[in-house]
XYZ file of C-alpha atoms in Angstrom:
595
model
C 157.900 82.772 159.323
C 157.608 85.963 157.258
C 159.842 88.728 156.846
C 160.244 91.473 153.949
C 162.720 90.824 150.765
C 163.339 92.852 147.701
C 163.675 89.921 145.818
C 159.772 88.848 146.869
C 159.207 92.896 144.951
C 161.188 91.835 141.961
C 159.378 88.734 141.839
C 155.788 90.046 142.389
C 156.746 92.700 139.157
C 157.457 89.662 137.336
C 154.171 87.876 138.317
C 151.856 91.043 138.471
C 153.428 92.029 134.145
C 152.918 88.257 133.112
C 149.281 88.295 135.090
C 148.180 91.361 132.953
C 150.227 90.384 129.406
C 148.146 86.893 129.814
C 144.653 89.442 130.336
C 145.420 91.174 127.061
C 146.277 88.446 124.954
C 143.516 86.253 126.087
C 141.131 88.053 123.500
C 142.882 86.602 120.860
C 142.818 82.774 121.996
C 141.909 81.593 119.238
C 144.875 81.953 117.090
C 146.961 79.535 117.832
C 150.922 81.873 118.145
C 148.594 82.781 121.256
C 147.514 80.107 122.986
C 151.323 78.981 122.828
C 152.002 82.096 124.183
C 149.693 82.230 126.909
C 151.369 78.528 127.568
C 154.464 80.097 128.339
C 152.681 83.179 130.775
C 151.348 80.325 132.831
C 154.692 79.118 133.413
C 155.897 82.334 134.497
C 152.834 83.361 136.521
C 153.860 79.728 138.579
C 157.968 79.849 139.041
C 157.365 84.003 139.812
C 154.572 83.945 142.461
C 156.258 79.952 144.142
C 159.729 81.583 143.300
C 159.075 85.268 145.627
C 156.965 83.349 148.717
C 159.765 81.385 149.176
C 161.477 84.612 150.083
C 159.078 86.159 151.770
C 157.817 82.931 154.094
C 161.156 80.105 155.755
C 159.354 77.052 156.436
C 160.345 73.971 155.791
C 157.733 72.149 154.628
C 156.134 74.599 152.380
C 160.109 75.486 150.794
C 160.089 72.272 149.022
C 157.052 72.662 147.450
C 157.241 76.367 146.259
C 160.815 75.245 144.704
C 158.820 71.833 143.155
C 156.585 74.469 141.069
C 159.116 76.504 140.867
C 161.071 73.970 138.816
C 157.722 72.568 136.875
C 156.548 76.225 136.208
C 160.515 76.959 134.513
C 159.808 73.745 132.520
C 156.778 74.464 131.109
C 157.480 78.077 130.413
C 159.858 76.349 128.238
C 157.295 73.773 126.899
C 155.658 77.135 125.311
C 158.623 78.888 124.290
C 158.986 75.524 121.698
C 155.161 76.121 120.682
C 155.785 79.069 120.166
C 159.316 79.451 117.776
C 157.345 76.578 116.206
C 154.428 77.726 115.776
C 156.707 81.600 114.825
C 158.400 79.604 111.971
C 155.588 78.320 110.275
C 156.049 74.658 111.054
C 152.832 73.846 112.745
C 152.303 70.113 110.818
C 155.376 69.109 113.196
C 154.101 69.102 115.845
C 152.374 65.173 115.732
C 150.892 62.651 117.847
C 154.738 62.151 118.608
C 156.448 65.462 119.456
C 152.427 65.786 121.851
C 154.174 62.968 123.435
C 157.807 64.712 123.736
C 156.680 68.405 124.549
C 155.073 66.641 127.805
C 157.788 64.645 128.265
C 160.023 67.469 130.317
C 157.173 68.892 132.475
C 156.070 65.250 133.409
C 159.809 64.445 134.198
C 160.300 66.887 136.974
C 156.604 66.092 138.051
C 157.926 63.060 139.267
C 160.415 64.155 140.570
C 158.980 66.415 142.657
C 156.877 63.825 144.303
C 159.758 61.361 144.886
C 162.600 63.676 146.015
C 161.608 63.747 150.558
C 162.413 59.440 149.602
C 165.192 59.903 146.894
C 166.127 63.152 146.252
C 165.497 63.526 143.177
C 164.738 66.886 142.083
C 167.220 68.534 145.413
C 170.684 67.177 146.738
C 170.518 68.992 149.370
C 168.654 72.324 151.090
C 169.650 74.437 153.246
C 168.726 78.006 154.706
C 171.921 80.597 154.442
C 172.391 84.602 155.392
C 173.045 86.166 151.917
C 173.388 90.419 152.405
C 171.648 89.947 156.078
C 168.104 88.055 155.089
C 168.038 84.393 155.582
C 166.895 82.548 152.327
C 166.821 78.846 151.305
C 169.900 77.589 149.097
C 169.222 74.028 147.766
C 171.703 72.517 145.584
C 170.243 70.730 142.481
C 170.224 67.649 141.933
C 172.528 65.759 138.820
C 169.604 64.168 137.472
C 166.886 66.872 137.779
C 170.060 69.079 136.522
C 169.960 66.503 133.284
C 166.836 66.730 132.328
C 166.323 70.194 132.710
C 169.377 71.606 131.157
C 169.721 68.366 128.210
C 165.631 68.901 127.498
C 166.054 72.902 126.869
C 168.959 72.456 125.302
C 167.727 69.711 122.088
C 164.680 71.644 121.796
C 166.544 75.064 121.680
C 168.830 73.173 119.254
C 165.584 72.529 117.287
C 164.338 75.931 117.693
C 167.403 77.876 116.367
C 167.687 75.135 113.081
C 163.342 75.953 112.038
C 165.085 79.670 111.951
C 168.002 79.171 109.981
C 165.835 76.974 108.440
C 163.380 79.885 107.734
C 165.876 82.717 107.739
C 167.149 80.975 103.965
C 163.739 80.518 102.803
C 161.958 83.851 103.736
C 162.754 87.442 101.631
C 165.102 89.789 102.626
C 162.116 91.457 103.624
C 161.127 89.068 105.246
C 164.211 87.769 108.128
C 164.727 90.632 110.340
C 162.118 88.733 112.280
C 163.671 85.387 113.080
C 166.887 87.230 113.435
C 165.124 89.254 116.283
C 164.014 86.354 117.420
C 167.390 84.376 117.850
C 168.158 87.018 120.353
C 165.577 86.030 123.302
C 166.989 82.879 122.612
C 170.645 83.391 123.341
C 169.705 85.757 126.105
C 168.015 82.829 128.010
C 171.281 80.305 127.940
C 173.342 82.987 128.215
C 172.269 83.781 132.152
C 171.557 79.535 132.224
C 175.269 79.264 131.886
C 176.693 82.152 133.453
C 174.513 80.788 136.379
C 176.077 77.703 136.287
C 179.990 79.501 136.180
C 179.232 81.557 138.869
C 178.258 84.620 137.345
C 175.355 85.887 139.403
C 174.637 89.566 139.843
C 172.072 89.661 141.748
C 173.574 87.967 144.624
C 171.139 84.645 146.076
C 168.526 84.845 143.063
C 168.449 82.725 140.189
C 167.893 84.927 136.703
C 167.171 82.394 134.180
C 163.577 81.709 135.103
C 163.346 85.684 134.930
C 164.602 85.622 131.844
C 162.403 82.820 130.302
C 159.353 85.878 131.363
C 161.597 88.654 128.633
C 161.484 85.909 126.727
C 157.425 85.638 126.704
C 157.752 89.855 126.841
C 159.857 89.253 123.491
C 157.741 87.217 121.285
C 154.438 89.346 122.635
C 155.895 92.113 121.074
C 157.385 90.709 118.139
C 153.296 89.067 117.212
C 152.351 92.319 118.069
C 154.597 94.684 115.333
C 155.015 92.341 112.655
C 151.710 91.032 112.650
C 153.103 88.114 111.648
C 149.236 85.909 111.741
C 146.734 88.622 110.646
C 146.268 87.348 107.830
C 144.423 83.990 109.544
C 141.902 85.884 111.519
C 141.796 88.217 108.637
C 140.303 86.235 105.774
C 139.751 82.661 108.310
C 136.107 83.509 110.131
C 133.192 81.823 111.229
C 131.579 83.385 108.099
C 134.361 81.649 105.517
C 133.838 78.380 108.109
C 130.187 78.094 106.690
C 131.196 78.720 103.448
C 130.458 76.121 100.852
C 132.529 77.030 98.442
C 135.822 76.134 99.348
C 139.098 78.865 100.131
C 142.484 78.064 101.075
C 143.890 80.341 103.092
C 148.465 80.201 101.072
C 151.486 81.854 103.372
C 154.063 83.625 101.737
C 156.128 80.319 101.184
C 153.047 79.439 99.278
C 152.409 76.956 102.030
C 148.633 75.459 102.980
C 147.706 77.741 106.217
C 144.269 76.621 106.464
C 141.425 76.008 104.555
C 137.634 76.106 105.394
C 134.936 71.990 105.991
C 134.162 72.705 101.483
C 137.998 73.052 100.847
C 138.655 69.789 103.322
C 135.839 67.678 101.495
C 136.682 68.737 98.028
C 141.075 68.165 98.734
C 141.905 66.684 102.020
C 139.793 63.466 101.287
C 140.698 62.187 105.329
C 144.720 62.570 105.209
C 146.177 64.285 108.358
C 148.810 66.585 108.815
C 148.232 68.886 106.122
C 148.932 71.895 107.300
C 151.837 74.258 106.213
C 152.197 71.394 103.749
C 153.727 72.579 99.814
C 151.534 73.370 97.813
C 152.023 70.266 95.976
C 151.743 67.721 98.391
C 148.100 69.685 99.057
C 146.495 69.551 95.734
C 148.069 66.319 94.849
C 145.340 65.242 93.515
C 145.485 67.999 90.876
C 148.759 69.202 90.166
C 147.750 71.967 87.390
C 146.504 74.481 90.726
C 149.631 74.100 91.907
C 151.964 74.291 89.020
C 149.705 77.752 88.346
C 150.408 79.067 91.769
C 154.037 79.331 90.919
C 152.915 81.438 87.540
C 150.745 83.682 89.515
C 151.697 87.404 88.615
C 153.721 88.507 91.865
C 152.217 92.457 91.409
C 148.535 91.606 90.389
C 146.442 91.700 93.350
C 143.868 89.712 91.800
C 143.686 86.406 89.788
C 141.422 84.515 88.318
C 141.221 81.181 86.192
C 139.259 78.119 85.509
C 140.031 74.884 86.417
C 138.101 71.003 85.535
C 137.499 68.655 89.320
C 137.698 64.492 88.537
C 136.097 63.608 91.953
C 133.284 65.139 91.398
C 133.652 65.768 88.108
C 132.880 70.069 88.636
C 133.931 73.356 86.693
C 135.482 75.758 88.853
C 136.337 79.157 88.733
C 139.103 80.034 91.133
C 139.787 83.223 92.197
C 143.290 84.532 93.941
C 143.992 87.681 96.339
C 147.155 88.152 97.339
C 147.388 89.575 100.951
C 150.077 92.575 101.728
C 150.676 93.738 105.063
C 150.559 98.083 105.598
C 154.452 97.596 104.624
C 153.389 95.987 100.818
C 155.132 92.565 102.218
C 153.818 89.512 100.457
C 151.953 88.200 103.931
C 150.239 85.166 101.812
C 146.610 83.979 98.847
C 143.562 83.994 99.621
C 141.379 81.111 96.906
C 138.218 80.775 96.718
C 136.454 78.428 94.413
C 133.306 78.966 92.937
C 130.941 75.611 91.468
C 130.456 76.679 88.154
C 129.145 73.254 87.010
C 125.684 74.510 86.367
C 126.253 77.913 85.010
C 128.399 75.213 82.202
C 125.414 73.662 81.393
C 123.373 76.222 81.366
C 126.037 78.207 78.446
C 126.103 74.673 76.972
C 122.475 74.805 76.570
C 122.184 78.173 75.151
C 125.013 77.047 72.289
C 122.533 74.381 71.621
C 119.893 76.633 71.614
C 121.066 78.956 69.242
C 122.105 76.574 67.152
C 118.956 75.593 66.862
C 117.416 79.486 66.518
C 120.012 79.756 63.753
C 119.247 77.020 62.080
C 115.387 77.842 62.091
C 116.798 81.410 60.122
C 118.384 80.432 58.229
C 115.640 77.890 57.174
C 113.655 81.102 57.292
C 116.103 82.847 55.004
C 115.462 79.903 52.510
C 111.930 80.400 52.582
C 112.050 84.062 52.377
C 114.737 83.291 49.631
C 112.065 81.325 47.751
C 109.431 84.335 48.089
C 111.733 86.791 47.190
C 112.408 85.522 43.887
C 110.132 82.674 42.624
C 106.772 84.760 43.972
C 107.298 88.195 43.851
C 107.647 87.736 40.332
C 105.497 86.120 39.100
C 103.036 88.124 41.156
C 104.147 91.284 39.309
C 103.508 89.934 36.663
C 100.146 88.998 37.236
C 99.286 92.774 38.655
C 100.312 94.368 35.381
C 98.637 91.676 33.340
C 95.210 92.814 35.342
C 95.761 96.420 34.993
C 96.140 95.616 31.064
C 92.814 93.230 31.248
C 90.832 96.132 33.126
C 92.339 99.152 30.962
C 89.983 96.831 28.117
C 87.403 95.699 29.752
C 86.236 98.886 31.407
C 84.432 100.262 27.990
C 83.207 97.211 26.745
C 81.720 95.197 30.334
C 81.284 97.069 33.018
C 80.738 94.331 35.061
C 83.836 91.928 33.839
C 85.325 95.188 34.658
C 84.553 95.848 38.355
C 85.648 92.247 38.805
C 88.939 93.389 37.032
C 89.443 96.384 38.811
C 88.332 93.808 42.405
C 91.313 91.842 40.897
C 93.802 94.616 40.852
C 93.662 96.304 44.302
C 93.892 92.790 45.591
C 96.767 91.718 44.433
C 97.865 95.315 44.997
C 96.775 94.374 48.314
C 98.730 91.461 48.424
C 101.524 92.789 46.977
C 102.172 95.631 48.966
C 102.066 92.981 51.901
C 104.727 90.750 50.474
C 107.033 93.793 50.040
C 107.499 94.637 53.532
C 107.470 91.031 54.434
C 110.452 91.407 52.700
C 111.669 94.245 53.734
C 111.248 94.022 57.888
C 112.869 90.013 57.086
C 115.496 91.917 55.851
C 115.998 94.485 58.157
C 115.274 91.779 60.912
C 118.347 89.454 60.153
C 120.448 92.984 60.091
C 120.687 93.122 55.771
C 119.070 96.080 55.409
C 121.424 98.482 52.623
C 121.977 102.243 54.492
C 123.551 104.473 52.259
C 121.772 107.955 53.726
C 122.210 110.866 51.535
C 121.178 114.600 50.673
C 117.633 114.085 48.747
C 114.843 116.375 47.392
C 112.093 115.911 49.866
C 109.559 117.194 46.284
C 111.170 114.533 44.445
C 110.414 111.253 46.968
C 106.871 112.291 47.505
C 106.931 113.026 43.935
C 107.484 108.872 43.082
C 105.585 108.048 45.563
C 102.844 109.288 44.349
C 102.945 108.052 40.632
C 102.778 104.662 42.078
C 99.543 105.611 43.254
C 97.739 107.372 40.823
C 95.519 105.096 38.819
C 94.552 103.161 42.240
C 93.716 106.604 44.087
C 91.504 107.597 39.985
C 89.659 104.005 40.634
C 88.643 105.856 44.069
C 87.784 109.375 42.620
C 90.493 110.049 45.560
C 92.590 113.576 44.816
C 95.598 113.556 45.803
C 96.882 116.726 46.661
C 100.818 117.635 46.821
C 102.819 120.702 48.993
C 106.333 120.257 48.947
C 108.523 122.883 48.701
C 111.515 122.584 46.406
C 113.585 124.290 48.629
C 112.809 120.607 51.784
C 115.839 118.865 51.164
C 117.208 115.936 54.029
C 119.502 113.853 55.254
C 118.343 110.284 54.745
C 118.021 106.870 52.390
C 116.116 107.591 49.324
C 114.881 103.900 48.864
C 113.988 103.812 52.964
C 111.592 106.765 52.960
C 109.979 106.168 49.993
C 108.999 102.997 51.247
C 107.380 104.773 54.574
C 105.517 107.367 52.162
C 104.524 104.586 49.999
C 103.159 102.604 53.014
C 101.575 105.588 54.783
C 99.559 106.927 50.881
C 98.572 102.876 50.668
C 96.444 102.998 53.938
C 95.198 106.209 53.257
C 93.637 105.607 50.000
C 92.399 102.074 51.890
C 90.837 104.071 54.345
C 89.002 106.869 52.366
C 86.156 107.385 51.336
C 85.007 107.546 47.363
C 85.426 111.410 46.310
C 87.733 112.980 49.264
C 91.334 113.905 49.648
C 94.769 113.074 50.330
C 97.024 115.880 51.406
C 101.331 115.519 51.803
C 102.560 118.571 53.068
C 105.884 119.480 54.506
C 106.618 121.982 56.354
C 110.223 123.395 58.087
C 110.241 123.113 61.931
C 114.163 124.208 62.790
C 116.560 121.375 61.930
C 114.376 119.201 60.072
C 111.794 118.900 57.450
C 108.303 117.728 59.115
C 105.698 116.089 56.527
C 102.372 115.325 57.175
C 100.165 112.593 54.847
C 97.009 113.373 56.116
C 93.622 111.933 55.481
C 89.695 112.165 55.832
C 88.333 108.226 55.953
C 87.826 106.165 58.474
C 89.873 107.729 61.203
C 91.456 105.685 64.481
C 90.273 105.878 67.659
C 92.602 106.029 70.959
C 92.925 102.168 71.677
C 94.087 102.086 68.069
C 96.881 104.380 67.668
C 98.547 103.442 71.265
C 98.906 100.044 69.394
C 100.666 100.909 65.600
C 104.336 101.377 65.894
C 104.049 98.421 69.319
C 105.844 94.785 68.102
C 103.652 92.138 68.982
C 100.383 94.050 69.086
C 97.992 93.325 66.744
C 95.899 95.710 64.640
C 93.461 94.474 62.377
C 91.146 96.676 60.289
C 88.958 96.438 57.909
C 89.571 99.376 54.623
C 86.604 101.078 52.755
C 86.800 99.671 49.694
C 86.647 95.910 51.756
C 90.405 95.712 51.695
C 92.381 94.221 54.795
C 95.081 95.830 56.989
C 96.837 93.910 59.459
C 99.210 96.522 61.124
C 102.889 95.243 59.476
C 103.625 98.352 57.565
C 103.690 101.043 59.558
C 106.363 98.684 62.278
C 108.056 98.398 58.755
C 107.902 102.391 59.020
C 109.503 102.908 62.295
C 112.365 100.811 61.538
C 112.928 103.062 58.417
C 111.737 106.191 60.134
C 113.747 105.326 63.757
C 117.051 104.360 61.386
C 117.589 107.695 59.259
C 117.140 109.728 62.684
C 113.377 110.773 62.346
C 110.205 110.738 64.333
C 106.783 109.289 63.003
C 103.374 109.494 65.148
C 99.381 109.457 64.101
C 96.572 111.679 65.417
C 93.479 110.776 64.955
C 89.948 111.873 66.714
C 87.687 108.950 65.281
C 85.522 110.481 63.148
C 87.468 112.886 60.635
C 90.366 110.507 58.952
C 93.527 110.467 60.046
C 96.819 112.629 60.137
C 100.488 110.215 59.598
C 103.832 112.786 60.427
C 107.079 112.161 59.495
C 110.160 114.218 60.726
C 113.472 114.152 58.698
C 116.789 115.900 60.085
C 117.970 118.581 56.887
C 121.188 118.388 55.709
C 124.504 119.418 57.864
C 127.175 121.865 55.307
C 131.080 120.542 56.647
C 130.845 124.629 58.796
C 128.097 122.322 61.086
C 125.160 124.003 60.497
C 121.917 123.447 58.608
């Protein structure tokens, strides 16, 4: 028969609370501790539902079923509490196959006792109806064997959990110990109510509050996990993306125990071993102890750390990046390690070093060759040039034909000498051996010195060299470099000028700089040639009005020297009426910062 009983309402409320809590945590099912908490909640749902119906529905046959379900649900909830405690204290490595067999032994025995109870009274010694506070309810006496299994088994498991909690308290820092102290409270409450019930202390007459405290235990565990965020480390770092990474990833907890790893790390470190979860770094990295040694000396306050490591099987170069994970209170929650394979990068670096070594040998050979040119070829060529000039002057008035031949030799020698000078200066510049000493110099003096060098060449071609540079034109530069620039520009002007024309060198004040122009009325240049003048790698070949060859090396040298002296250089031509090259050089700056 059915009856209204207030205990049914209390137990129904407990059932609903467990059900809502289970639905709430179900969304985090991928977390192991949540799965264990769901086992505990499932047991609480079983016993609270059956216990509540047993108070409201009085029936002899159904009573045995309800009471058997209550005892079975209590053992399931107790097993879930043990699993949650193991995971809460971060000892999941203890859950071996033997441990799982021991955990399911208690619920399995209670289930067998319930099945055999109608024949042997293995679960209940006796049961009968009684009136408690004017309401009919069942009173049952649990068999001694069932009491031994329930209290003895739960007691042993509780001692096991107490031991792990105390061990975790000893090994943890003072900031972390609070979570383990709070974990002890629900265990004390459950056992206090259970022992009090056995000794006759029953605050609510006719109702065993021990199973009710298990629901409180589940609720307490839920809020502890949510408040301390103990297992936020794994879901934050480990995800499907981490598992799919080709790079090994290893996650450590605050006590430097291995919490998790991805498939790539398993192939590199596990090598078929089992039960490595929550082991020490020494056990996990047993084949490479240098990693665990490095972890122990990592600075606690530094978030990011990085070092190199070479594995032996397989032989690879790795770059290890470690990042500490802190909670909202800046407490250390663990360490995430990512292993990046840099074997190919190291091999490429090795090849680059070898290539650089070969290049250095090549440069050394080139430098030696240029040194030979500089010392062994430059001197004799200077002597030949001087002798040819003297010979040309001697025969000029005696034999016109021979004079023309010697003049051609002089021009050719001048061209070769100029090319040699440019090549040597360019090579020194590229090797960083070019000395740079800028000072204040008279632009007019530098131009005059360059003009004197080309007086004979201009005379032989019947050219007029005209200089319009003010004596007050002072520039801040390296005079030797600028002399080389003007020498090259004048050499080109003479080379490409027609006989009987004029070459003008003029300077103008343009504010903070002096602008020097070298202008001729020779063959000129087209726009394509002008675009290639100062570009390295571009071929600029031309023939002078006297058959002289031009290769553009001198202009490249001019560009480098002008850039070093903080100036500019450009060329312009209409393609018919000669060319004009323009350079600008900065004026000297006084101690007051004024030009």
